[in-house]
Structures are given as structure tokens and as C-alpha cells.
Amino acid sequence: MAVVLALAVVLVAQQGSQAPDTLVRVSSVTPDRVHDRKQNITISFSNELAVADSIDVPLTAPPVTLEPAIAGEVRWVDKSTLRIFPEQMLA
């Protein structure tokens, strides 16, 4: 099963008169191929997106969409890394 990640990331930031780097890129996605059908999916971003109090807390509105949808839990593992914990084995 191919999983397509549709990233919906909106950044609004201002820092004095200097424009911040608001371009966010996906630095990596692991696994890059299926090794284990229940393996977690980890997405690393080029910028910090999460605030400290949201780390290791289940997200009710994750900033990514998976197609086809995968039931499970999504958490920030640090300020720039998101992890998806599938509830079931991937097909």
C-alpha cells in the first residue's frame, strides 16, 4: 500500500524587522520503504514547528494527512519531528 503524505503546515511568524525563515521542508520520512507492517512513520521537518508543551502529547488535529487514512496516534517527538503510531498493520 502506498501512503501519500499531504502536509498542511501554516507558519505565521514575525521577528523584529528581519523576516524569519518560514519555508518548511520535509527533511526526511522513515521508513523509506516497508520493513515492518506495523512500523511507526516518522516525519522530520526543516524548521521547529511544535511548542514545548505539545511534545509527546497525542494530537487531535495533526498537521499531516495520510491517504489512505491510517488509524493511530500522532505525536511530536521533538519540536521538528512528528511520529505516527499506526493502530493496525499496514497492508
XYZ file of N, CA and C in Angstrom, residues 8-77:
210
model
N -0.001 19.912 5.579
C -0.692 21.185 5.705
C -0.036 21.930 6.851
N 0.969 22.702 6.534
C 1.720 23.413 7.556
C 1.598 24.904 7.282
N 1.111 25.623 8.243
C 0.994 27.062 8.110
C 1.830 27.705 9.199
N 2.736 28.563 8.786
C 3.583 29.252 9.743
C 3.324 30.744 9.670
N 3.098 31.334 10.808
C 2.967 32.776 10.888
C 3.951 33.236 11.947
N 4.948 33.981 11.532
C 5.970 34.412 12.486
C 6.520 35.768 12.077
N 6.827 36.559 13.058
C 7.494 37.833 12.825
C 8.552 37.991 13.894
N 9.691 38.508 13.491
C 10.814 38.626 14.418
C 11.517 39.940 14.130
N 11.084 41.005 14.802
C 11.670 42.320 14.568
C 11.493 42.733 13.122
N 12.506 43.359 12.550
C 12.427 43.784 11.163
C 12.974 42.744 10.212
N 13.569 41.671 10.764
C 14.144 40.628 9.928
C 13.102 39.545 9.666
N 12.882 39.221 8.406
C 11.905 38.196 8.059
C 12.446 36.830 8.457
N 11.640 36.020 9.148
C 12.093 34.688 9.553
C 12.077 33.732 8.366
N 12.766 32.615 8.513
C 12.742 31.570 7.505
C 11.444 30.796 7.695
N 10.441 31.094 6.877
C 9.143 30.448 7.028
C 8.948 29.303 6.046
N 9.944 29.033 5.225
C 9.856 27.910 4.308
C 10.124 26.626 5.082
N 9.150 25.741 5.098
C 9.287 24.483 5.821
C 9.387 23.353 4.803
N 10.365 22.525 4.998
C 10.564 21.370 4.122
C 10.501 20.098 4.964
N 10.088 19.031 4.323
C 10.195 17.719 4.964
C 11.629 17.275 4.751
N 12.379 17.140 5.824
C 13.784 16.732 5.750
C 13.917 15.242 5.482
N 13.046 14.453 6.114
C 13.085 13.009 5.896
C 11.780 12.377 6.353
N 11.510 11.221 5.786
C 10.380 10.388 6.194
C 10.931 8.976 6.330
N 10.684 8.364 7.472
C 11.114 6.980 7.657
C 9.930 6.154 8.123
N 9.825 4.928 7.768
C 10.760 4.222 6.906
C 10.615 4.677 5.462
N 11.678 4.545 4.697
C 11.615 4.931 3.296
C 11.026 3.810 2.438
N 10.883 2.644 3.012
C 10.169 1.521 2.386
C 9.661 0.644 3.523
N 8.741 -0.208 3.212
C 8.115 -1.007 4.264
C 9.050 -2.140 4.680
N 9.449 -2.124 5.948
C 10.248 -3.201 6.535
C 9.376 -4.013 7.484
N 8.555 -3.315 8.212
C 7.690 -3.916 9.216
C 6.322 -3.274 9.025
N 5.296 -4.080 8.848
C 3.975 -3.528 8.523
C 3.328 -2.761 9.670
N 3.890 -2.797 10.861
C 3.357 -2.001 11.964
C 4.382 -0.960 12.419
N 5.334 -0.672 11.589
C 6.383 0.275 11.936
C 5.820 1.694 11.996
N 6.318 2.470 12.957
C 5.923 3.868 13.076
C 6.440 4.655 11.877
N 5.742 5.730 11.542
C 6.155 6.618 10.464
C 6.661 7.899 11.110
N 7.872 8.304 10.780
C 8.489 9.489 11.366
C 8.732 10.512 10.269
N 8.293 11.746 10.518
C 8.469 12.845 9.562
C 9.287 13.922 10.248
N 10.432 14.254 9.668
C 11.291 15.318 10.213
C 11.164 16.544 9.321
N 10.988 17.705 9.949
C 10.841 18.970 9.237
C 12.112 19.800 9.365
N 12.299 20.713 8.431
C 13.491 21.561 8.419
C 13.456 22.639 9.497
N 12.284 22.985 9.975
C 12.127 24.030 10.998
C 11.423 23.454 12.216
N 11.579 24.118 13.337
C 10.828 23.734 14.531
C 9.387 24.203 14.351
N 8.439 23.294 14.524
C 7.026 23.606 14.333
C 6.206 23.457 15.602
N 6.658 22.619 16.508
C 5.900 22.327 17.724
C 6.374 23.197 18.881
N 5.455 23.496 19.776
C 5.820 24.195 21.012
C 6.153 23.144 22.066
N 6.929 23.523 23.046
C 7.447 22.575 24.038
C 6.348 21.779 24.740
N 5.221 22.418 25.071
C 4.185 21.693 25.814
C 3.363 20.740 24.947
N 3.625 20.685 23.644
C 2.915 19.732 22.788
C 3.733 18.475 22.489
N 4.962 18.432 22.986
C 5.822 17.274 22.734
C 5.353 16.082 23.558
N 5.251 14.938 22.899
C 4.818 13.675 23.488
C 3.377 13.704 23.988
N 2.548 14.524 23.330
C 1.124 14.611 23.653
C 0.360 14.219 22.385
N -0.616 13.304 22.488
C -1.386 12.930 21.299
C -2.073 14.156 20.682
N -1.975 14.281 19.360
C -2.560 15.426 18.659
C -3.980 15.104 18.204
N -4.890 16.024 18.433
C -6.264 15.836 17.963
C -6.421 16.341 16.534
N -5.549 17.257 16.108
C -5.583 17.784 14.743
C -4.160 17.793 14.183
N -3.674 16.626 13.752
C -2.297 16.545 13.244
C -2.086 17.435 12.019
N -0.870 17.934 11.814
C -0.584 18.801 10.671
C -0.291 18.030 9.385
N -0.597 16.743 9.352
C -0.401 15.935 8.149
C -1.670 15.124 7.881
N -1.842 14.787 6.623
C -2.945 13.924 6.212
C -2.354 12.738 5.469
N -2.798 11.553 5.814
C -2.328 10.348 5.131
C -3.448 9.824 4.233
N -3.095 9.440 3.026
C -4.055 8.847 2.109
C -3.486 7.550 1.580
N -4.111 6.413 1.779
C -5.351 6.258 2.524
C -5.118 6.517 4.011
N -6.189 6.873 4.690
C -6.095 7.208 6.111
C -5.575 6.008 6.911
N -4.778 6.295 7.914
C -4.241 5.269 8.803
C -4.686 5.618 10.217
N -5.437 4.718 10.825
C -5.865 4.936 12.205
C -4.658 4.804 13.117
N -4.594 5.675 14.092
C -3.493 5.623 15.040
C -3.313 6.933 15.750
N -2.202 7.049 16.420
C -1.905 8.240 17.208
C -0.759 9.009 16.563
N -0.846 10.339 16.653
C 0.198 11.212 16.113
C 0.721 12.074 17.251
N 2.048 12.132 17.379
C 2.684 12.928 18.442
C 3.922 13.623 17.896
N 4.214 14.791 18.443
C 5.514 15.423 18.223
C 6.492 14.723 19.147
N 7.636 14.287 18.638
C 8.650 13.680 19.494
C 9.728 14.694 19.858
